[in-house]
Short mmCIF file of C-alpha atoms in Angstrom, two decimals:
data_model
loop_
_atom_site.label_atom_id
_atom_site.label_comp_id
_atom_site.label_asym_id
_atom_site.label_seq_id
_atom_site.Cartn_x
_atom_site.Cartn_y
_atom_site.Cartn_z
CA MET A 268 44.56 17.16 -3.48
CA LYS A 269 43.04 17.61 0.17
CA TYR A 270 39.52 18.69 0.19
CA PRO A 271 37.99 20.81 2.83
CA ASP A 272 36.46 19.24 5.66
CA ILE A 273 33.14 20.75 5.28
CA PHE A 274 33.24 18.95 1.39
CA ASN A 275 33.96 15.36 3.09
CA GLY A 276 31.19 15.78 5.54
CA THR A 277 28.65 16.69 2.30
CA ILE A 278 29.60 13.64 0.72
CA ASN A 279 29.20 11.45 3.91
CA MET A 280 25.72 12.97 4.68
CA MET A 281 24.96 12.28 1.09
CA VAL A 282 25.89 8.60 1.35
CA ILE A 283 23.93 8.33 4.63
CA ILE A 284 20.99 9.91 2.98
CA THR A 285 20.97 7.35 -0.03
CA ILE A 286 21.40 4.28 1.96
CA SER A 287 18.33 5.24 4.14
CA LEU A 288 15.82 5.90 1.27
CA LEU A 289 17.37 2.78 -0.31
CA SER A 290 16.76 0.94 2.91
CA THR A 291 13.06 2.18 3.11
CA LEU A 292 11.96 1.56 -0.62
CA GLN A 293 9.59 -1.23 -0.77
CA THR A 294 9.70 -3.41 -3.92
CA GLN A 295 6.72 -4.68 -5.51
CA THR A 296 7.37 -8.06 -3.96
CA ASP A 297 7.57 -6.89 -0.41
CA VAL A 298 4.29 -5.10 -0.76
CA GLU A 299 2.68 -8.00 -2.18
CA GLU A 300 3.76 -9.87 0.75
CA LEU A 301 2.98 -7.37 3.32
CA ILE A 302 -0.45 -6.90 2.31
CA GLN A 303 -1.46 -10.61 2.57
CA GLY A 304 -3.41 -11.11 5.87
CA THR A 305 -6.65 -9.66 7.80
CA TRP A 306 -7.28 -5.86 7.74
CA VAL A 307 -9.82 -3.96 9.68
CA SER A 308 -11.07 -0.23 9.21
CA GLU A 309 -10.00 2.04 12.05
CA GLU A 310 -13.81 2.92 11.67
CA SER A 311 -15.06 -0.72 11.53
CA SER A 312 -15.09 -3.84 13.69
CA PHE A 313 -13.75 -7.55 13.17
CA GLN A 314 -17.22 -8.41 11.86
CA ASP A 315 -16.38 -6.10 8.79
CA ARG A 316 -12.79 -7.43 7.48
CA THR A 317 -10.88 -7.42 4.50
CA VAL A 318 -9.01 -10.62 3.72
CA PHE A 319 -5.80 -10.65 1.50
CA LYS A 320 -4.85 -14.02 0.43
CA GLU A 321 -1.56 -15.57 -0.88
CA ASP A 322 -3.32 -16.64 -4.17
CA PHE A 323 -4.34 -13.03 -5.07
CA THR A 324 -8.05 -13.48 -3.93
CA VAL A 325 -9.42 -11.02 -1.47
CA GLU A 326 -12.90 -11.69 0.99
CA SER A 327 -14.69 -8.90 2.12
CA TYR A 328 -16.94 -9.83 5.10
CA ILE A 329 -19.90 -7.64 6.53
CA ASP A 330 -20.99 -8.81 9.62
CA ASN A 331 -19.07 -12.00 9.60
CA GLU A 332 -21.01 -13.10 6.22
CA LEU A 333 -18.66 -13.28 3.20
CA TYR A 334 -20.01 -10.30 1.10
CA LYS A 335 -17.78 -10.28 -2.25
CA THR A 336 -14.46 -11.88 -3.15
CA TYR A 337 -12.11 -10.28 -5.54
CA THR A 338 -8.93 -10.57 -7.18
CA TRP A 339 -5.82 -8.21 -6.08
CA SER A 340 -2.80 -6.95 -8.03
CA ILE A 341 -0.38 -4.37 -7.14
CA GLU A 342 1.41 -2.15 -9.87
CA GLU A 343 4.23 -0.17 -8.97
CA GLY A 344 4.84 3.35 -10.54
CA GLN A 345 6.59 6.46 -10.22
CA THR A 346 5.64 9.90 -9.91
CA PRO A 347 7.39 12.99 -11.85
CA SER A 348 9.84 13.52 -9.10
CA GLY A 349 10.93 10.19 -9.13
CA LEU A 350 9.15 8.73 -6.09
CA ILE A 351 8.15 4.93 -6.15
CA GLU A 352 4.58 4.44 -5.52
CA HIS A 353 2.21 1.27 -5.28
CA SER A 354 -1.40 1.10 -6.64
CA LEU A 355 -3.84 -1.36 -5.53
CA THR A 356 -6.58 -3.02 -7.94
CA LEU A 357 -9.42 -5.08 -6.96
CA ILE A 358 -11.70 -6.82 -9.14
CA ASN A 359 -14.78 -8.54 -8.34
CA ILE A 360 -14.47 -12.32 -9.31
CA ASN A 361 -18.00 -12.54 -10.29
CA ASP A 362 -18.71 -9.05 -12.16
CA SER A 363 -15.27 -7.38 -13.68
CA GLY A 364 -17.33 -4.01 -13.73
CA ASP A 365 -17.07 -4.06 -9.79
CA ALA A 366 -13.66 -2.88 -9.62
CA TYR A 367 -11.83 -0.46 -7.17
CA HIS A 368 -8.54 1.34 -7.55
CA TYR A 369 -6.33 2.69 -4.74
CA LEU A 370 -3.20 4.29 -4.32
CA ILE A 371 -1.11 2.62 -1.45
CA ASP A 372 -0.42 5.61 1.17
CA THR A 373 0.98 3.69 3.80
CA LEU A 374 1.78 -0.18 4.31
CA THR A 375 3.62 -1.39 7.37
CA GLU A 376 3.10 -4.92 9.62
CA GLU A 377 0.39 -3.22 11.47
CA ARG A 378 -1.38 -0.43 9.66
CA MET A 379 -2.71 0.05 5.78
CA VAL A 380 -3.83 3.39 4.25
CA LEU A 381 -5.62 3.31 1.12
CA GLU A 382 -6.61 6.65 -0.70
CA TYR A 383 -9.05 6.78 -3.77
CA MET A 384 -11.45 8.92 -5.58
CA ASP A 385 -14.82 9.12 -3.85
CA PRO A 386 -17.82 9.37 -5.91
CA VAL A 387 -18.14 13.44 -5.83
CA GLY A 388 -14.30 13.34 -7.21
CA ARG A 389 -12.51 13.89 -3.97
CA ILE A 390 -9.69 12.12 -2.70
CA SER A 391 -10.42 10.03 0.65
CA ARG A 392 -8.50 7.74 2.63
CA THR A 393 -9.34 4.74 4.64
CA ALA A 394 -6.99 3.48 7.29
CA TYR A 395 -6.87 0.01 8.35
CA ALA A 396 -5.25 -2.14 11.10
CA ARG A 397 -3.98 -5.56 10.73
CA GLN A 398 -5.54 -8.53 12.76
#
């Protein structure tokens, strides 16, 4: 049976879209490797930086002085629509009550954007550049 050319074109387009989507998905391991390094808020300078280390610790510096050290973990989740998302949790190594939870909005070789709930209950974002 011969299918109309429009049907074949639709199938080809669906295959291309599926391959494109699969190639852009980041696994949890990819995200854990990509986040490692030194990040500086786009609203700050290098003296105020965050360093994600391979041993799953994070060092936070203010004015070039070590401010706090956290452990970090990333969890993979799925939205109701089926999109994969990654969340980041930071827990102070000296005070487990000092914890932060973020949704990773963007993570590339050069840029990271974290979403979080501010104290008033609004969703806020902080953008970082890799150093």
